[in-house]
Coordinates of C-alpha atoms in Angstrom, one line a residue:
Chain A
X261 CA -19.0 -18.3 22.9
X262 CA -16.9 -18.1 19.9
X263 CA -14.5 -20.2 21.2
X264 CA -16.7 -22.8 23.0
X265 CA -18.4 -23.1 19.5
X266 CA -14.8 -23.8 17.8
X267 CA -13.3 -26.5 20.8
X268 CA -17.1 -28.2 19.9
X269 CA -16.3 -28.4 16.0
X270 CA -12.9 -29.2 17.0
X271 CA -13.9 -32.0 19.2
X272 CA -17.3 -32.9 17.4
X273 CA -16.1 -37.0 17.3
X274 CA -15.7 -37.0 21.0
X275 CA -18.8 -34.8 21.9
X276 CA -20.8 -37.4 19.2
X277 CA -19.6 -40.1 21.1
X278 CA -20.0 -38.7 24.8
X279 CA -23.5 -38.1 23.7
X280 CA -24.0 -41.5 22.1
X281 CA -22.7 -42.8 25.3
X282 CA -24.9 -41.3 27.5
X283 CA -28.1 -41.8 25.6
X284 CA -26.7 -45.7 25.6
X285 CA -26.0 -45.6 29.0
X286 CA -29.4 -44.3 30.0
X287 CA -31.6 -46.5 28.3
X288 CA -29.0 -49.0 30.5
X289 CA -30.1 -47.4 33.5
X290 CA -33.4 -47.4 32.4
X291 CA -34.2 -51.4 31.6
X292 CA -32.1 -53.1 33.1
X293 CA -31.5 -51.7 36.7
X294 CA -35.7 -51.0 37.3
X295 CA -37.1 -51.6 34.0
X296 CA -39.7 -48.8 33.7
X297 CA -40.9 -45.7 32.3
X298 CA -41.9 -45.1 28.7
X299 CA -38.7 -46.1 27.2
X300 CA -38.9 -49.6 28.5
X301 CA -42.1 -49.5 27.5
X302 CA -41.3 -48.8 23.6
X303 CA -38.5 -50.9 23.3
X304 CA -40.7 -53.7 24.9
X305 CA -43.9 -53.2 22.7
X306 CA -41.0 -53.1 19.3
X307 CA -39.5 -55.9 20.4
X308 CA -42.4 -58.2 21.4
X309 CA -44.1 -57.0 17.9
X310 CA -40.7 -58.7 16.3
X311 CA -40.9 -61.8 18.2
X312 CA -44.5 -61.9 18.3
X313 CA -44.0 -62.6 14.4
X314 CA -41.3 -64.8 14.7
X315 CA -43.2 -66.6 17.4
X316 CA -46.3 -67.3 14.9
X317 CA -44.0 -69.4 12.5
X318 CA -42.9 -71.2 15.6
X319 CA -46.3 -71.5 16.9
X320 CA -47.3 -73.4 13.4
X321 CA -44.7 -75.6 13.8
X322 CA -45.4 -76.4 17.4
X323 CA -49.0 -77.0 16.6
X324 CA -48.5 -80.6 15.3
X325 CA -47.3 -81.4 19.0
X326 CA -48.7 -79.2 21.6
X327 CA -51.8 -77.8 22.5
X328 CA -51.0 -74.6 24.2
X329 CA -54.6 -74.1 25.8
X330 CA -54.2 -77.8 27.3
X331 CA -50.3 -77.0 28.5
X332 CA -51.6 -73.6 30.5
X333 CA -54.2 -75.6 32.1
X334 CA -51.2 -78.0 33.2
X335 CA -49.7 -75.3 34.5
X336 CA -52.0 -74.5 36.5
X337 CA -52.6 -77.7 37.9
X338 CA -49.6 -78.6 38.7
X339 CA -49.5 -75.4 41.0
X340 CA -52.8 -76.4 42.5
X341 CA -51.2 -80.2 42.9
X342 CA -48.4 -78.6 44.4
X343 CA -50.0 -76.4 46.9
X344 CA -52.8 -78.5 47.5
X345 CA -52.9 -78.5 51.8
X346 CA -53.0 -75.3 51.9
X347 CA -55.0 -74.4 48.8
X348 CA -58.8 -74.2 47.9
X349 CA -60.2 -73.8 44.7
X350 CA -63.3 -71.6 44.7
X351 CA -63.3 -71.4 40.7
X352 CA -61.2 -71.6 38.0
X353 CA -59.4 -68.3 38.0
X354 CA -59.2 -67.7 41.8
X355 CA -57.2 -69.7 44.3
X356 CA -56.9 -69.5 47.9
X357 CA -53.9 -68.9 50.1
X358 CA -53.7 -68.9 53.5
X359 CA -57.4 -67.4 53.5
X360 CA -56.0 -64.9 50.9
X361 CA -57.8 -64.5 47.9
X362 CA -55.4 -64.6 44.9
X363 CA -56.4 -64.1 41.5
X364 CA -54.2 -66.2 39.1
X365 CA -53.4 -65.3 35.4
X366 CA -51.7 -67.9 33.3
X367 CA -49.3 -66.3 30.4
X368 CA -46.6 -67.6 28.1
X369 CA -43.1 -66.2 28.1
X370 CA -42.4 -65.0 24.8
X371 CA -39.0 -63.5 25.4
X372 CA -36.3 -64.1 27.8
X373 CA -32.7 -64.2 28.4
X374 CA -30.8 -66.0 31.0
X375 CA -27.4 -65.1 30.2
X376 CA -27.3 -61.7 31.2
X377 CA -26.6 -60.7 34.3
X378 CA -29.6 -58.1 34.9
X379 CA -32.4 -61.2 32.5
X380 CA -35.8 -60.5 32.3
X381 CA -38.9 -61.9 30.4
X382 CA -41.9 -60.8 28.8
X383 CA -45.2 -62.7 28.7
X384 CA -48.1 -62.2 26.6
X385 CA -50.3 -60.8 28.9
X386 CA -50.7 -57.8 29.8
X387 CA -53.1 -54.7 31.3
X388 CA -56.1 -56.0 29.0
X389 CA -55.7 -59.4 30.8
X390 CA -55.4 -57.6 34.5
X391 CA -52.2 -57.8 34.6
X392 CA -50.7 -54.8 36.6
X393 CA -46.6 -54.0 38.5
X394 CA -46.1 -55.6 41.4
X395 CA -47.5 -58.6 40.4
X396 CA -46.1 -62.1 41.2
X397 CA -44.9 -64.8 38.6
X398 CA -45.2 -68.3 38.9
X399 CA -43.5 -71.2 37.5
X400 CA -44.6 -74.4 38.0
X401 CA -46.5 -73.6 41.3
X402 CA -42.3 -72.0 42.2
X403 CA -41.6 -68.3 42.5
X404 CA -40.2 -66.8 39.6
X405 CA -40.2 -63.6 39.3
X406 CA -42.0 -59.8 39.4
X407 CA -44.3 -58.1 37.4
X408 CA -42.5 -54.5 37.0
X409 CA -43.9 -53.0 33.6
X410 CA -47.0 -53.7 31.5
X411 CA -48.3 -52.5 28.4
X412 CA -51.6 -53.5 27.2
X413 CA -50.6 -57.2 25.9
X414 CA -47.1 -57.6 27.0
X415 CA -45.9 -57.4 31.2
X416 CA -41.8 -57.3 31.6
X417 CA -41.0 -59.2 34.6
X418 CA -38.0 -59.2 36.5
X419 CA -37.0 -62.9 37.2
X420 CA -34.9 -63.5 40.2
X421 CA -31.8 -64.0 38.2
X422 CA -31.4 -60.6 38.4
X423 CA -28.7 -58.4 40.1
X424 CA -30.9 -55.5 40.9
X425 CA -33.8 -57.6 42.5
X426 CA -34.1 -58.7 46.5
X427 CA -36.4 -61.4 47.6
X428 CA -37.9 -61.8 51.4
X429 CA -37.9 -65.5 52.4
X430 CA -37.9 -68.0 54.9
X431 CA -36.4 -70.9 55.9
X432 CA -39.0 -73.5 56.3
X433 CA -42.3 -72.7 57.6
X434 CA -40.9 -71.6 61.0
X435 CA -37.7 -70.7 60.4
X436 CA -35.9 -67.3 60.1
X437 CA -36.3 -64.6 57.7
X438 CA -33.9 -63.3 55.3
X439 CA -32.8 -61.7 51.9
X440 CA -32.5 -63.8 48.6
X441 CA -30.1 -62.1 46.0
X442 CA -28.8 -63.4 43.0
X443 CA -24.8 -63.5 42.3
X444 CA -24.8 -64.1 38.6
X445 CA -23.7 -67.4 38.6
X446 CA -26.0 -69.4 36.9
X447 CA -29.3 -69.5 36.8
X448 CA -29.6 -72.8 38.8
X449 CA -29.0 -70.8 42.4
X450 CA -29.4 -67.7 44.8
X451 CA -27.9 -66.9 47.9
X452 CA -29.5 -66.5 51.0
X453 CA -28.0 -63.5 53.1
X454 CA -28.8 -62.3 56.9
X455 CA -29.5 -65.3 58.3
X456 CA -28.2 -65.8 61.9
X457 CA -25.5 -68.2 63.2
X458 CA -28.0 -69.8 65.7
X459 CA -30.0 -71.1 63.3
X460 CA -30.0 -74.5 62.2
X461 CA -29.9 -75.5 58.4
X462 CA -29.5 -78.8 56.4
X463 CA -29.1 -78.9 52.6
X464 CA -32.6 -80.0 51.4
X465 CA -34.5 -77.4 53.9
X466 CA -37.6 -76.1 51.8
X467 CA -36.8 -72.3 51.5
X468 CA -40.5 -70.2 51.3
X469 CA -42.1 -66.9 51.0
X470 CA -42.7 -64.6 53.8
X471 CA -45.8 -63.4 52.0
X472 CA -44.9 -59.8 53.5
X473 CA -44.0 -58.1 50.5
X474 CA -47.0 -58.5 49.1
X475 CA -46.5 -59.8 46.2
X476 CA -46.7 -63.7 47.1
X477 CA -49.4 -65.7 49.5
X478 CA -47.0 -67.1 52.5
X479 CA -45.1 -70.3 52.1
X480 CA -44.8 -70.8 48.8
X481 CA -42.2 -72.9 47.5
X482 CA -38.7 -71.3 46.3
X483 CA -36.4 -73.6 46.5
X484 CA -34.2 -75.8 48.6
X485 CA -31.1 -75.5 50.5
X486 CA -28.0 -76.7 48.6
X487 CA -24.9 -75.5 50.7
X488 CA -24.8 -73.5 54.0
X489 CA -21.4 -71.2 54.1
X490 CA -20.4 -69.9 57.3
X491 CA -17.2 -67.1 58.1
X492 CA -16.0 -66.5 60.9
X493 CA -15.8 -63.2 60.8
X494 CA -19.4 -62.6 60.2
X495 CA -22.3 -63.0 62.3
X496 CA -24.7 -64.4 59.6
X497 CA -24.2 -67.2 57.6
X498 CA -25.1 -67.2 54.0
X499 CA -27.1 -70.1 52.1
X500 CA -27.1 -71.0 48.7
X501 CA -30.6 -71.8 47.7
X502 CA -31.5 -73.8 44.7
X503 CA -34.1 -72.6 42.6
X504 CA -37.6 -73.9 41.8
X505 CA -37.8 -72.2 39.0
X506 CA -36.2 -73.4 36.2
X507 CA -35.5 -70.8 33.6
X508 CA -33.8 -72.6 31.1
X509 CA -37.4 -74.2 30.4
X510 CA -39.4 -71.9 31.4
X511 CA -42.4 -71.1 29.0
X512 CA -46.0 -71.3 30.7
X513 CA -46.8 -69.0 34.0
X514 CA -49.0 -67.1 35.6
X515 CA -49.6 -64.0 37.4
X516 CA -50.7 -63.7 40.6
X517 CA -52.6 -61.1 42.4
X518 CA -53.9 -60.7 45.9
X519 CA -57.8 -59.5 45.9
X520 CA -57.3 -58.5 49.2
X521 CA -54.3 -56.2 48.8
X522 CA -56.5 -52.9 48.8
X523 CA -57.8 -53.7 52.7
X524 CA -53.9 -54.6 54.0
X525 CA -52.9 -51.6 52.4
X526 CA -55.3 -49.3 53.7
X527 CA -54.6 -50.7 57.2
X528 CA -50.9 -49.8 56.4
X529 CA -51.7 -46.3 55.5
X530 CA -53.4 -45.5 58.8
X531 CA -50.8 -46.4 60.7
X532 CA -49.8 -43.3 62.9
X533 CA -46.3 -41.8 62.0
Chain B
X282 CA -19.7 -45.0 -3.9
X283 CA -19.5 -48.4 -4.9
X284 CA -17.8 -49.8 -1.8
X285 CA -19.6 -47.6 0.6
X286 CA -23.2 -49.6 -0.3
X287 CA -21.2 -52.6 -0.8
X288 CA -20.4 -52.3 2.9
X289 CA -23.8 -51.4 4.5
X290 CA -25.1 -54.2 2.0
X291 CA -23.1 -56.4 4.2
X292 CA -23.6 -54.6 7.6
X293 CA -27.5 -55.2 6.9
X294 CA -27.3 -58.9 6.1
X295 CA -24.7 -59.6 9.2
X296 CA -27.4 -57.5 11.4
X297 CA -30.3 -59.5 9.6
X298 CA -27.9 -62.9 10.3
X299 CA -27.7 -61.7 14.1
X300 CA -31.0 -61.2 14.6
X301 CA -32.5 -64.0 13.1
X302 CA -29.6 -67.0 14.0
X303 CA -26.8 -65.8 15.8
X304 CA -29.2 -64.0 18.8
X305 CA -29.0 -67.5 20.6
X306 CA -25.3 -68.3 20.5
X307 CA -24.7 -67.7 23.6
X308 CA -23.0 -70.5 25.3
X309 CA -21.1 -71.5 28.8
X310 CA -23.5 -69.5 31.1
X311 CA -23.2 -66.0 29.1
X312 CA -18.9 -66.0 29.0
X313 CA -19.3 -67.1 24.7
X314 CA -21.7 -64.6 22.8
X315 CA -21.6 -64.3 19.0
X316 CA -22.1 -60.8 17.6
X317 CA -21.9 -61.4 14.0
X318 CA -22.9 -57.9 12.7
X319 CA -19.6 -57.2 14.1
X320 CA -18.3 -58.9 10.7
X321 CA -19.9 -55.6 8.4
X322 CA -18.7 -53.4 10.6
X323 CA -14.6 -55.0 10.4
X324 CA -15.7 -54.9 6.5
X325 CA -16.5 -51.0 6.5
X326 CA -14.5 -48.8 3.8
X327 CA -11.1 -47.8 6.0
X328 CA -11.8 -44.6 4.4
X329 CA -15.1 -43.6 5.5
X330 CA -15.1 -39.6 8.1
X331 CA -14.3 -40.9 11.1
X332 CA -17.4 -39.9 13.0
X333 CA -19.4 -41.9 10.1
X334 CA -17.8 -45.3 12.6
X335 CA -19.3 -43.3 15.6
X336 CA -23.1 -43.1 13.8
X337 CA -23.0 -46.6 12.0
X338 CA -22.1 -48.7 14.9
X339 CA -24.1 -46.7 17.7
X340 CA -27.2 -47.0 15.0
X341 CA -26.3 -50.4 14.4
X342 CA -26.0 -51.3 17.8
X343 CA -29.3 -49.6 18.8
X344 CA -31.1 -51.1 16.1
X345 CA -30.3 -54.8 17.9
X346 CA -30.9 -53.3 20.8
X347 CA -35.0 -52.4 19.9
X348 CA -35.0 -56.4 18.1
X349 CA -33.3 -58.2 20.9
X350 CA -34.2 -56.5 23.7
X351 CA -31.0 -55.4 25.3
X352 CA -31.6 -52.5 26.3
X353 CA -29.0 -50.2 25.3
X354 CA -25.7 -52.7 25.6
X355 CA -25.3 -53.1 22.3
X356 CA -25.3 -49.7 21.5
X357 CA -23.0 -48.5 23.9
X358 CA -21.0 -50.9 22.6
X359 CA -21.0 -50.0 19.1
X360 CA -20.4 -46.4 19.9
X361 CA -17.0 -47.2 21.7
X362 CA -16.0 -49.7 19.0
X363 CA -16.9 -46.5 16.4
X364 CA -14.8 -44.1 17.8
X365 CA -12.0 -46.9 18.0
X366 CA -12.3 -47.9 14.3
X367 CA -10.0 -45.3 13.0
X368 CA -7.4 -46.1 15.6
X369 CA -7.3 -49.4 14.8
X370 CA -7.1 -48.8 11.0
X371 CA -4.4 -46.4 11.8
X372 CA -3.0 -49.2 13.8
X373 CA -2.5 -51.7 10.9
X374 CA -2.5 -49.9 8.1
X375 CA 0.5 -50.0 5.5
X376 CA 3.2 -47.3 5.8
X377 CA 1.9 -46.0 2.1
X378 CA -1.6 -46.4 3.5
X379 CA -4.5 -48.0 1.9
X380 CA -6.1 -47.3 -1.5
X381 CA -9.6 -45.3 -1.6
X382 CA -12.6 -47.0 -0.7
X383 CA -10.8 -50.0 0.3
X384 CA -11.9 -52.9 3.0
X385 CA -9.8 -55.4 4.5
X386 CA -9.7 -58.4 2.9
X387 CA -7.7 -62.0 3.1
X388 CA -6.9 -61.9 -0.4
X389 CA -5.6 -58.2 -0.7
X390 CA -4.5 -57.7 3.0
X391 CA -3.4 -60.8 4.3
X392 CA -5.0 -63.3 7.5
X393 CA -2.9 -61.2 9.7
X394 CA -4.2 -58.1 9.0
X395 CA -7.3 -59.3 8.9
X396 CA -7.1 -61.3 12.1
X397 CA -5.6 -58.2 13.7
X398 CA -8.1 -56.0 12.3
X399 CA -11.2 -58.2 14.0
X400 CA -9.6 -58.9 17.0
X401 CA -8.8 -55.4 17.9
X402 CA -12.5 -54.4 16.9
X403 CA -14.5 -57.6 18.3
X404 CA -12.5 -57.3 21.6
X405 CA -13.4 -53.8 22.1
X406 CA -16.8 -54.4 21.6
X407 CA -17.5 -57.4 23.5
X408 CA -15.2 -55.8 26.8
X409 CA -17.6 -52.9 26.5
X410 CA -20.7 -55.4 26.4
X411 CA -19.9 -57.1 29.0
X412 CA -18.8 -54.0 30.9
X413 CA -21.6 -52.1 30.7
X414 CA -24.0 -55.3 31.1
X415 CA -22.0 -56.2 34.9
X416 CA -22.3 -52.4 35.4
X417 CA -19.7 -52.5 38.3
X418 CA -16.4 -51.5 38.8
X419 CA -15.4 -55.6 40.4
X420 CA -17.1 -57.2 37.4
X421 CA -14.6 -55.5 34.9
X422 CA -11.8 -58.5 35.3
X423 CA -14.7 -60.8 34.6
X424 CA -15.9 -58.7 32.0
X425 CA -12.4 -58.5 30.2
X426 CA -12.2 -62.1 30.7
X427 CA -15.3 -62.7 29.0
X428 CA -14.4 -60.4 25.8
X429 CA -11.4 -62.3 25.9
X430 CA -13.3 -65.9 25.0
X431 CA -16.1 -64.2 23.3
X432 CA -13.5 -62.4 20.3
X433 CA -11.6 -65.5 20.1
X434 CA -14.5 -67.5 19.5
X435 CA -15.9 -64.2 16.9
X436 CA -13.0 -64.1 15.3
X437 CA -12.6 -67.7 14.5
X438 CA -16.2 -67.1 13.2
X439 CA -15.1 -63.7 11.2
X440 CA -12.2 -66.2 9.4
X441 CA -14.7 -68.9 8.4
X442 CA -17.2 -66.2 6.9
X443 CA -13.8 -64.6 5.1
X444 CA -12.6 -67.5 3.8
X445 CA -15.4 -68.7 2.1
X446 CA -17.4 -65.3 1.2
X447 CA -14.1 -62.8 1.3
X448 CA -13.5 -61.3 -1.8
X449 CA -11.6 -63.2 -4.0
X450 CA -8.2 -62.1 -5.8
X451 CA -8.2 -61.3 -9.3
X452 CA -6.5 -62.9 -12.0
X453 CA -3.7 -61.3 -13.2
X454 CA -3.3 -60.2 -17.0
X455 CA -5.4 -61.3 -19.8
X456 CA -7.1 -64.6 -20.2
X457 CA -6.5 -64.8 -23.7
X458 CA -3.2 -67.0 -24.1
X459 CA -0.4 -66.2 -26.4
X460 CA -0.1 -69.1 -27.6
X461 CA -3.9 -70.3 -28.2
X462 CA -2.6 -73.7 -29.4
X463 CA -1.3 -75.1 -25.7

């Protein structure tokens, strides 16, 4: 013990740093691989204080231009606008989908970063407005991300410039299923993976949701196809999508969330082993 | 004494300058990021304990961390360069050494000292940065790559900020003249 004791005072510079290191390291692992738990959580709620401040002197000098009540409701017509054959209004705050009920929350972006290679945002809405995980993020009408931590003004949402994050999709309406990851280059693009040789693609195919994770109604807009690469020595071919979203602009959302999520899920749950 | 809150003086404004201006330079798709705070920590006493590096630039690092919302990179970061510090001062230190409580400075140390000095500590950082932000073994060329363009551009940065904030030499010898008639 003695001697444990004495290699520790010996070392102390490299046992501070090792333990520096791995308290670094884990609040790493903690926000940016799945951004959750309650260190996330403080870091968000510190951070969002300091640009909530900083944003208020903006905000006053944005006030002689904008009108932030009138640019949310823009927002959220230009989602309706876009989605209009499929959609039907039954108030303000709920839209339909594909006889889905979704609820629809529009929220600002009050941090972001798109230069990382694991970005996120926050928004200023959070489990006072009804904003809960798992919910989708829309921008303009485009997907855009995941809700994956809220507090009780703020949500963190994992955009789908990020490395850690897998999106289920389909090309066109009919066409086959497959997972959207980002590379990290640029924020512009995502690639398409699994998708099989037989199928048929042109640059400018609409790319859509499956709607089966949940999270998003079915055939909503994600982006288009910009290049199709094929290998030989693969059986899939991989597409590089371009993004609807545009997160180098990106300031007014909102949330989605489906009503009916409680009856699917239930159905799911009694499904026999 | 003197020095030592001379130094975090300047650590807290370069942190304060970070936060407030130099968060958004970040240009060419993430592969140019300014980290001035780096400047107060190249401007630390060479004399401080060594694991006083470790705690300032881990705390330093941390404390961006909470403000910008990076979630431990910076930190990480800061540690390594911390426990590097004292190798690098080693590294370019005179063979009499330097004089107590002293800071590298153009006027006293020379621009390639001082040049050395920043690019040893801002390349350190920024590979560790990057490192830890790919978080993969493959993205390490890229993330050396990237250090490489971020410290140039830092350092070029650290040499404007020196030349027209550095410490400037004394005058040698009284002002009085001898001869108060020329």
């Amino acid at each position: 013990m003695h001697t444990l004791i004495q290699l520790l005072r010996r070392n102390h510079r490299m046992v501070l740093f090792v333990l520096l290191e791995i308290i670094a390291l884990n609040w790493i692992a903690s926000t940016h691989a799945h951004p959750r738990g309650s260190i996330a959580s403080i870091g968000m709620k510190m951070s969002s204080s300091w640009t909530g401040t900083l944003g208020r002197m903006m905000y006053l000098k944005e006030l002689k231009t904008t009108n932030v009540s009138l640019l949310m409701e823009n927002a959220r017509l230009r989602t309706a606008n876009i989605n209009a054959q499929k959609t039907n209004f039954t108030d303000t705050y709920d839209v339909t989908f594909n006889q889905e009920i979704w609820e629809s929350i529009p929220a600002e972006i009050i941090r972001y970063s798109s230069d990382f290679k694991n970005n996120i945002l926050v928004a200023n809405r959070g489990r006072s407005s009804g904003v809960i995980p798992g919910m989708g993020m829309l921008d303009n009408g485009k997907i855009a991300g995941l809700v994956t931590e809220v507090t009780e003004h703020e949500s963190l949402v994992l955009p789908i410039i990020h490395l850690h994050t897998e999106w289920s999709v389909r090309l066109g309406n009919e066409g086959a299923i497959g997972r959207m990851v980002w590379s990290g280059q640029g924020t512009e693009y995502a690639t398409l993976k699994d998708i099989p040789l037989t199928e048929l693609i042109l640059p400018g195919d609409p790319v859509v949701t499956t709607g089966f994770q949940g999270t998003f109604p079915s055939g909503l807009e994600v982006g288009k196809v910009e290049e199709v690469l094929v290998t030989q020595a693969d059986k899939f071919q991989s597409v590089t999508v371009k993004l609807g979203a545009d997160y180098k602009h990106i300031h007014y959302v909102e949330f989605l969330l489906n009503s009916s999520a409680g009856i699917v899920d239930s159905l799911i749950t009694m499904a026999p082993e | 004494m003197n020095s030592i809150i001379r130094a975090i003086g300047v650590l807290a404004l370069t942190w304060f300058l970070q936060v407030m201006i130099f968060r958004f330079g970040i240009f060419s798709n993430g592969w140019l990021v300014i980290c001035f705070h780096l400047y107060g920590l190249i401007l630390l006493p060479l004399d401080l304990p060594k694991a006083s590096y470790l705690i300032i630039g881990a705390v330093t690092g941390a404390f961006l961390d909470v403000v910008i919302l990076t979630g431990g990179l910076h930190m990480a970061a800061g540690a390594f360069v911390g426990l590097m510090i004292p190798k690098w001062n080693e590294f370019i230190a005179p063979r009499d050494g330097f004089i107590k409580g002293h800071s590298i400075s153009v006027s006293h140390d020379g621009w390639g000292q001082f040049i050395a000095l920043s690019s040893l500590i801002t390349f350190s950082y920024m590979f560790v940065l990057f490192a830890a932000e790919g978080f993969k073994w493959n993205l390490i060329p890229n993330a050396f790559a990237k250090a490489l363009c971020s410290s140039v551009l830092n350092v070029i940065l650290f040499s404007i900020a020196q030349g027209l904030f550095g410490r400037k030499p004394k005058t040698k010898g009284p002002k009085v003249s001898a001869y108060p008639w020329s």
